[in-house]
CSV table of C-alpha atoms in Angstrom, one decimal:
chain,number,residue,atom,x,y,z
A,1,MET,CA,-0.5,13.4,2.6
A,2,GLU,CA,2.9,12.1,3.8
A,3,LEU,CA,4.2,8.8,2.5
A,4,HIS,CA,3.7,7.0,5.8
A,5,ASP,CA,0.0,7.9,5.6
A,6,VAL,CA,-0.1,6.6,2.0
A,7,TRP,CA,1.4,3.3,3.2
A,8,PHE,CA,-1.0,3.0,6.0
A,9,VAL,CA,-3.8,3.2,3.4
A,10,LEU,CA,-2.1,0.7,1.1
A,11,ILE,CA,-1.7,-1.8,4.0
A,12,ALA,CA,-5.4,-1.3,4.7
A,13,VAL,CA,-6.1,-2.1,1.0
A,14,LEU,CA,-3.9,-5.2,1.1
A,15,TRP,CA,-5.8,-6.5,4.2
A,16,THR,CA,-9.1,-5.7,2.5
A,17,GLY,CA,-8.0,-7.8,-0.5
A,18,TYR,CA,-6.9,-10.6,1.7
A,19,PHE,CA,-10.1,-10.8,3.8
A,20,PHE,CA,-12.2,-10.5,0.7
A,21,LEU,CA,-10.5,-13.3,-1.2
A,22,GLU,CA,-9.4,-15.6,1.7
A,23,GLY,CA,-12.7,-14.9,3.4
A,24,PHE,CA,-14.7,-16.9,1.0
A,25,ASP,CA,-11.8,-19.3,0.8
A,26,PHE,CA,-12.1,-20.0,4.5
A,27,GLY,CA,-15.8,-20.0,4.3
A,28,VAL,CA,-15.8,-22.8,1.7
A,29,GLY,CA,-13.4,-24.8,3.8
A,30,ILE,CA,-15.8,-24.5,6.8
A,31,LEU,CA,-18.8,-25.4,4.6
A,32,THR,CA,-17.2,-28.8,3.6
A,33,LYS,CA,-18.6,-30.0,6.9
A,34,LEU,CA,-21.7,-27.8,7.3
A,35,LEU,CA,-23.1,-27.9,3.7
A,36,ALA,CA,-21.7,-31.0,1.9
A,37,ARG,CA,-23.7,-34.2,2.4
A,38,ASN,CA,-21.3,-36.7,0.8
A,39,ARG,CA,-17.8,-37.0,-0.7
A,40,PRO,CA,-18.7,-35.8,-4.2
A,41,GLU,CA,-20.3,-32.6,-2.8
A,42,LYS,CA,-17.2,-32.1,-0.7
A,43,ARG,CA,-15.1,-32.4,-3.8
A,44,VAL,CA,-17.4,-29.9,-5.6
A,45,LEU,CA,-16.8,-27.4,-2.7
A,46,ILE,CA,-13.0,-27.9,-2.8
A,47,ASN,CA,-12.9,-27.6,-6.5
A,48,THR,CA,-14.6,-24.2,-6.4
A,49,ILE,CA,-11.5,-22.8,-4.7
A,50,GLY,CA,-9.0,-25.3,-6.0
A,51,PRO,CA,-7.5,-23.0,-8.8
A,52,VAL,CA,-7.4,-19.8,-6.6
A,53,TRP,CA,-6.8,-20.6,-2.9
A,54,ASP,CA,-3.0,-20.3,-3.1
A,55,GLY,CA,-3.2,-17.1,-5.0
A,56,ASN,CA,-5.5,-15.6,-2.4
A,57,GLU,CA,-2.9,-16.2,0.3
A,58,VAL,CA,-0.4,-14.0,-1.7
A,59,TRP,CA,-2.3,-11.0,-0.3
A,60,LEU,CA,-1.4,-12.0,3.2
A,61,LEU,CA,2.3,-12.3,2.3
A,62,THR,CA,2.2,-8.9,0.6
A,63,ALA,CA,0.5,-7.3,3.6
A,64,GLY,CA,3.0,-8.8,6.0
A,65,GLY,CA,5.9,-7.8,3.8
A,66,ALA,CA,4.6,-4.3,3.3
A,67,THR,CA,4.1,-3.9,7.1
A,68,PHE,CA,7.7,-5.1,7.7
A,69,ALA,CA,9.2,-2.6,5.2
A,70,ALA,CA,7.0,0.4,5.8
A,71,PHE,CA,6.4,0.1,9.5
A,72,PRO,CA,9.1,-2.0,11.1
A,73,GLU,CA,8.3,-1.1,14.7
A,74,TRP,CA,4.6,-2.1,14.1
A,75,TYR,CA,5.7,-5.3,12.5
A,76,ALA,CA,8.1,-6.1,15.4
A,77,THR,CA,5.7,-5.4,18.2
A,78,LEU,CA,2.8,-7.1,16.4
A,79,PHE,CA,4.6,-10.3,15.5
A,80,SER,CA,6.3,-10.6,18.9
A,81,GLY,CA,3.3,-9.7,21.0
A,82,PHE,CA,0.9,-11.8,19.0
A,83,TYR,CA,3.4,-14.6,18.4
A,84,LEU,CA,1.2,-17.5,19.6
A,85,PRO,CA,-2.0,-16.7,17.7
A,86,LEU,CA,0.0,-15.8,14.5
A,87,LEU,CA,2.0,-19.0,14.8
A,88,ILE,CA,-1.3,-21.0,15.1
A,89,ILE,CA,-2.6,-19.2,12.0
A,90,LEU,CA,0.7,-20.0,10.1
A,91,VAL,CA,0.6,-23.7,11.0
A,92,CYS,CA,-3.1,-23.8,9.9
A,93,LEU,CA,-2.3,-22.3,6.6
A,94,ILE,CA,0.6,-24.7,6.1
A,95,VAL,CA,-1.5,-27.8,7.0
A,96,ARG,CA,-4.4,-26.4,4.9
A,97,GLY,CA,-2.3,-26.2,1.8
A,98,VAL,CA,-0.9,-29.7,2.3
A,99,ALA,CA,-4.5,-31.0,2.8
A,100,PHE,CA,-5.7,-29.5,-0.5
A,101,GLU,CA,-2.8,-31.2,-2.3
A,102,TYR,CA,-2.6,-34.5,-0.5
A,103,ARG,CA,-6.3,-35.3,0.0
A,104,ALA,CA,-6.7,-37.0,-3.4
A,105,LYS,CA,-3.3,-38.7,-3.5
A,106,ARG,CA,-4.7,-42.0,-2.0
A,107,PRO,CA,-8.2,-43.6,-2.4
A,108,GLU,CA,-8.6,-44.9,1.1
A,109,GLU,CA,-11.7,-43.5,3.0
A,110,ASN,CA,-9.8,-42.7,6.2
A,111,TRP,CA,-7.0,-40.9,4.3
A,112,GLN,CA,-9.5,-38.6,2.5
A,113,ARG,CA,-11.7,-38.1,5.6
A,114,ASN,CA,-8.7,-37.0,7.7
A,115,TRP,CA,-7.5,-34.5,5.2
A,116,GLU,CA,-11.1,-33.2,4.9
A,117,GLN,CA,-11.2,-32.7,8.7
A,118,ALA,CA,-7.9,-30.8,8.4
A,119,ILE,CA,-9.4,-28.5,5.7
A,120,PHE,CA,-12.4,-27.8,8.0
A,121,TRP,CA,-10.4,-27.0,11.1
A,122,THR,CA,-7.6,-25.1,9.4
A,123,SER,CA,-10.2,-22.9,7.8
A,124,LEU,CA,-12.3,-22.3,11.0
A,125,ILE,CA,-9.4,-21.5,13.4
A,126,PRO,CA,-7.8,-18.7,11.3
A,127,ALA,CA,-11.2,-17.3,10.5
A,128,ILE,CA,-11.7,-16.8,14.3
A,129,LEU,CA,-8.1,-15.7,15.1
A,130,TRP,CA,-7.9,-13.0,12.5
A,131,GLY,CA,-10.9,-11.3,14.1
A,132,VAL,CA,-9.4,-11.7,17.5
A,133,ALA,CA,-6.1,-10.2,16.3
A,134,PHE,CA,-7.6,-7.2,14.6
A,135,GLY,CA,-9.9,-6.6,17.5
A,136,ASN,CA,-6.9,-6.3,19.8
A,137,ILE,CA,-5.1,-4.1,17.4
A,138,VAL,CA,-8.0,-1.6,17.3
A,139,ARG,CA,-8.8,-1.9,21.0
A,140,GLY,CA,-5.2,-1.4,22.2
A,141,VAL,CA,-2.8,-3.8,24.0
A,142,LYS,CA,-0.2,-3.5,26.7
A,143,ILE,CA,2.7,-1.7,25.0
A,144,ASP,CA,5.4,-0.1,27.2
A,145,ARG,CA,7.5,2.9,26.6
A,146,ASN,CA,10.0,0.8,24.6
A,147,MET,CA,7.3,-0.1,22.0
A,148,GLU,CA,7.3,-3.7,23.3
A,149,TYR,CA,4.2,-5.8,24.1
A,150,VAL,CA,4.2,-6.7,27.8
A,151,GLY,CA,0.9,-8.6,28.1
A,152,THR,CA,0.2,-12.3,27.9
A,153,PHE,CA,-1.7,-14.5,25.4
A,154,TRP,CA,-4.7,-14.5,27.8
A,155,ASP,CA,-4.9,-10.7,27.6
A,156,LEU,CA,-5.8,-11.1,23.9
A,157,LEU,CA,-8.9,-13.1,24.8
A,158,ASN,CA,-11.0,-10.2,25.9
A,159,PRO,CA,-14.7,-9.8,25.2
A,160,TYR,CA,-14.3,-7.3,22.4
A,161,ALA,CA,-11.7,-9.4,20.6
A,162,ILE,CA,-13.7,-12.6,21.0
A,163,LEU,CA,-16.7,-10.8,19.5
A,164,GLY,CA,-14.5,-9.7,16.6
A,165,GLY,CA,-13.5,-13.4,16.1
A,166,LEU,CA,-17.1,-14.5,16.0
A,167,VAL,CA,-17.8,-11.7,13.4
A,168,THR,CA,-15.0,-12.8,11.1
A,169,LEU,CA,-16.0,-16.4,11.5
A,170,THR,CA,-19.7,-15.8,10.6
A,171,LEU,CA,-18.9,-13.2,7.9
A,172,PHE,CA,-16.4,-15.4,6.1
A,173,THR,CA,-18.7,-18.4,6.3
A,174,PHE,CA,-21.6,-16.3,4.8
A,175,HIS,CA,-19.2,-15.0,2.2
A,176,GLY,CA,-18.2,-18.5,1.4
A,177,ALA,CA,-21.8,-19.8,1.2
A,178,VAL,CA,-22.6,-17.0,-1.3
A,179,PHE,CA,-19.5,-17.9,-3.3
A,180,VAL,CA,-20.6,-21.6,-3.4
A,181,ALA,CA,-24.1,-20.6,-4.6
A,182,LEU,CA,-22.4,-18.5,-7.3
A,183,LYS,CA,-20.1,-21.3,-8.5
A,184,THR,CA,-22.3,-24.4,-8.3
A,185,VAL,CA,-25.3,-25.9,-10.0
A,186,GLY,CA,-28.1,-28.2,-8.8
A,187,ASP,CA,-29.2,-29.1,-5.3
A,188,ILE,CA,-26.0,-27.9,-3.6
A,189,ARG,CA,-26.5,-24.4,-5.0
A,190,THR,CA,-30.1,-24.3,-3.6
A,191,ARG,CA,-28.9,-25.4,-0.2
A,192,ALA,CA,-26.0,-22.9,-0.2
A,193,ARG,CA,-28.5,-20.1,-0.9
A,194,ALA,CA,-30.7,-21.2,2.0
A,195,LEU,CA,-27.8,-21.6,4.4
A,196,ALA,CA,-26.4,-18.2,3.3
A,197,VAL,CA,-29.6,-16.4,4.4
A,198,LYS,CA,-29.4,-18.0,7.8
A,199,LEU,CA,-25.7,-17.2,8.2
A,200,GLY,CA,-26.3,-13.7,7.0
A,201,LEU,CA,-28.8,-13.0,9.7
A,202,VAL,CA,-26.5,-14.3,12.4
A,203,THR,CA,-23.6,-12.3,10.9
A,204,ALA,CA,-25.7,-9.1,10.9
A,205,VAL,CA,-26.5,-9.3,14.6
A,206,LEU,CA,-22.9,-10.0,15.6
A,207,ALA,CA,-21.4,-7.5,13.2
A,208,LEU,CA,-23.7,-4.7,14.2
A,209,ALA,CA,-22.8,-5.2,17.9
A,210,PHE,CA,-19.1,-5.2,17.1
A,211,LEU,CA,-19.1,-2.2,14.8
A,212,ILE,CA,-21.2,-0.1,17.2
A,213,TRP,CA,-18.8,-1.0,20.0
A,214,THR,CA,-15.9,0.1,17.8
A,215,GLN,CA,-17.6,3.3,16.9
A,216,VAL,CA,-18.4,4.2,20.5
A,217,ASP,CA,-14.9,3.5,21.7
A,218,THR,CA,-12.7,4.9,19.0
A,219,GLY,CA,-14.8,6.0,16.0
A,220,ASP,CA,-15.2,9.3,14.3
A,221,SER,CA,-17.4,10.6,11.5
A,222,TRP,CA,-15.4,8.8,8.8
A,223,SER,CA,-15.6,5.4,10.6
A,224,PHE,CA,-19.3,6.0,11.1
A,225,ALA,CA,-19.8,6.4,7.4
A,226,ALA,CA,-17.9,3.2,6.8
A,227,MET,CA,-20.0,1.4,9.4
A,228,VAL,CA,-23.2,2.5,7.7
A,229,ILE,CA,-21.9,1.3,4.3
A,230,ALA,CA,-21.0,-2.1,5.8
A,231,ALA,CA,-24.4,-2.5,7.5
A,232,VAL,CA,-26.4,-1.5,4.3
A,233,SER,CA,-24.2,-3.7,2.1
A,234,LEU,CA,-24.7,-6.7,4.4
A,235,VAL,CA,-28.5,-6.3,4.4
A,236,GLY,CA,-28.4,-6.0,0.6
A,237,ALA,CA,-26.2,-9.1,0.3
A,238,ILE,CA,-28.8,-11.1,2.4
A,239,GLY,CA,-31.7,-9.8,0.3
A,240,ALA,CA,-29.9,-10.5,-2.9
A,241,ILE,CA,-29.0,-14.1,-2.0
A,242,LYS,CA,-32.6,-14.7,-0.9
A,243,ALA,CA,-33.8,-13.5,-4.3
A,244,GLY,CA,-31.4,-15.8,-6.0
A,245,ARG,CA,-29.1,-13.0,-7.3
A,246,GLU,CA,-25.8,-14.6,-6.3
A,247,GLY,CA,-23.6,-12.3,-8.3
A,248,TRP,CA,-25.0,-9.2,-6.6
A,249,SER,CA,-24.9,-10.8,-3.2
A,250,PHE,CA,-21.2,-11.8,-3.6
A,251,ALA,CA,-20.4,-8.2,-4.7
A,252,LEU,CA,-22.3,-6.7,-1.7
A,253,SER,CA,-20.7,-9.1,0.8
A,254,GLY,CA,-17.4,-8.1,-0.6
A,255,VAL,CA,-18.3,-4.4,-0.1
A,256,THR,CA,-19.3,-5.4,3.5
A,257,ILE,CA,-15.9,-6.8,4.2
A,258,ALA,CA,-14.1,-3.8,2.6
A,259,ALA,CA,-16.2,-1.3,4.5
A,260,ALA,CA,-15.7,-3.1,7.8
A,261,VAL,CA,-11.9,-3.3,7.3
A,262,ALA,CA,-12.0,0.4,6.3
A,263,MET,CA,-13.9,1.3,9.5
A,264,LEU,CA,-11.3,-0.5,11.7
A,265,PHE,CA,-8.4,1.3,10.0
A,266,LEU,CA,-10.2,4.6,10.2
A,267,ALA,CA,-10.9,4.1,13.9
A,268,LEU,CA,-7.2,3.1,14.3
A,269,PHE,CA,-5.6,6.0,12.5
A,270,PRO,CA,-3.2,7.7,13.2
A,271,ASN,CA,-2.2,4.9,15.5
A,272,VAL,CA,-1.1,1.5,14.2
A,273,MET,CA,-1.1,-0.2,17.6
A,274,PRO,CA,-2.5,1.8,20.5
A,275,SER,CA,-1.1,1.2,24.0
A,276,SER,CA,-3.7,0.5,26.7
A,277,LEU,CA,-1.1,1.4,29.4
A,278,ASP,CA,-0.4,4.9,28.2
A,279,PRO,CA,-1.6,6.6,25.0
A,280,ALA,CA,1.8,8.3,24.8
A,281,TRP,CA,3.4,4.9,24.3
A,282,SER,CA,1.2,4.0,21.3
A,283,LEU,CA,2.7,3.1,18.0
A,284,THR,CA,1.7,5.6,15.3
A,285,VAL,CA,2.2,6.1,11.6
A,286,THR,CA,5.0,8.5,12.5
A,287,ASN,CA,7.0,6.8,15.1
A,288,ALA,CA,6.7,3.3,13.7
A,289,SER,CA,7.5,4.0,10.0
A,290,SER,CA,10.6,3.6,7.9
A,291,SER,CA,12.6,6.4,6.6
A,292,PRO,CA,11.1,8.6,3.8
A,293,TYR,CA,13.7,7.3,1.3
A,294,THR,CA,12.6,3.7,2.0
A,295,LEU,CA,9.0,4.6,1.6
A,296,LYS,CA,9.7,6.4,-1.6
A,297,ILE,CA,11.5,3.3,-3.1
A,298,MET,CA,8.6,1.1,-2.0
A,299,THR,CA,6.1,3.4,-3.6
A,300,TRP,CA,7.7,3.1,-7.0
A,301,CYS,CA,8.0,-0.7,-6.7
A,302,ALA,CA,4.3,-1.0,-5.7
A,303,ALA,CA,3.2,1.3,-8.5
A,304,ILE,CA,4.9,-1.0,-11.1
A,305,ALA,CA,4.2,-4.5,-9.6
A,306,THR,CA,0.6,-4.1,-8.2
A,307,PRO,CA,-1.2,-3.6,-11.5
A,308,LEU,CA,0.5,-6.7,-12.9
A,309,VAL,CA,-0.5,-8.8,-10.0
A,310,LEU,CA,-4.1,-7.6,-10.2
A,311,LEU,CA,-4.3,-8.3,-13.9
A,312,TYR,CA,-2.9,-11.9,-13.5
A,313,GLN,CA,-5.2,-12.7,-10.6
A,314,GLY,CA,-8.2,-11.3,-12.4
A,315,TRP,CA,-7.3,-13.4,-15.4
A,316,THR,CA,-7.2,-16.5,-13.2
A,317,TYR,CA,-10.7,-15.9,-11.9
A,318,TRP,CA,-11.9,-15.3,-15.4
A,319,VAL,CA,-10.5,-18.6,-16.7
A,320,PHE,CA,-12.1,-20.6,-13.9
A,321,ARG,CA,-15.4,-18.7,-13.9
A,322,LYS,CA,-17.7,-21.6,-14.9
A,323,ARG,CA,-20.1,-23.3,-12.4
A,324,ILE,CA,-19.6,-26.9,-11.4
A,325,GLY,CA,-21.7,-29.6,-9.8
A,326,THR,CA,-21.5,-33.2,-8.8
A,327,GLN,CA,-22.0,-34.3,-12.4
A,328,HIS,CA,-18.6,-32.9,-13.1
A,329,ILE,CA,-17.0,-35.2,-10.5
A,330,ALA,CA,-15.7,-38.3,-12.4
A,331,ASP,CA,-16.5,-40.8,-9.6
A,332,ALA,CA,-20.0,-39.5,-9.0
A,333,ALA,CA,-20.8,-39.5,-12.7
A,334,HIS,CA,-20.2,-43.2,-12.9
């Protein structure tokens, strides 16, 4: 296996980590409006991700940086062609971070309500747009012989990509509901489990349609195997949350996300951005990659730094592993 193939796999792993961690992160943000009935319950939901949400976003920075260094042509075409949706995602992530930090700075009702609205919308919009973006990457976009995107923003809003956006929205919200059930106690935990079952059924229908469409268009035997794993894991996650086994359900929903991302990258390989104008103009792991020397240096750096990052982030989740409820909210307790 060549180094550019190794880095294609590593970038897929980074996106898997991002969608697994930021997926339930977005889901919890969306649930602040769908699940929480009052301000103390909204605070409970926000507190479940309070210690970890910013660490989850590191995976996105690492995935973007790795793409820039390992596949500069892919990075240039992707970020120029998808400029508007990626800019919207970036603005949402900035506002979302500010909302988490500023929401409790003042006691006024309107102040806190407005920041809670910001948390909801800046969680929902990226959850959709990431699915739209990856749907277009797998499906192929208008790339000319100069490796430049020549389409428009509206070309990105095609049925396949929109379905992908709906899949990521429902899957992340389901993942978030399972996480809330895993991290809370009391009535909110019970309602999170019930909502997760309903969300899981909707997700299963949409995800099955999207994955089958992907398999028919660009899949092979490896992507088919990943699709089967994703489908079985999702069904298992729904069954586990219905039985009250939140830990198993969260693990299986994570496997669902990992298998779905793996399927997309397997269907994509050896391309990194197919051209819908002419297959010969597609960006591949070969023509879009950096020099072998650059990839070699990056590999050594990744081998040293990645285990340290994983250990630190794992320790963070271990420290903040306890369940919480409204009784832990100071204002609600009095």
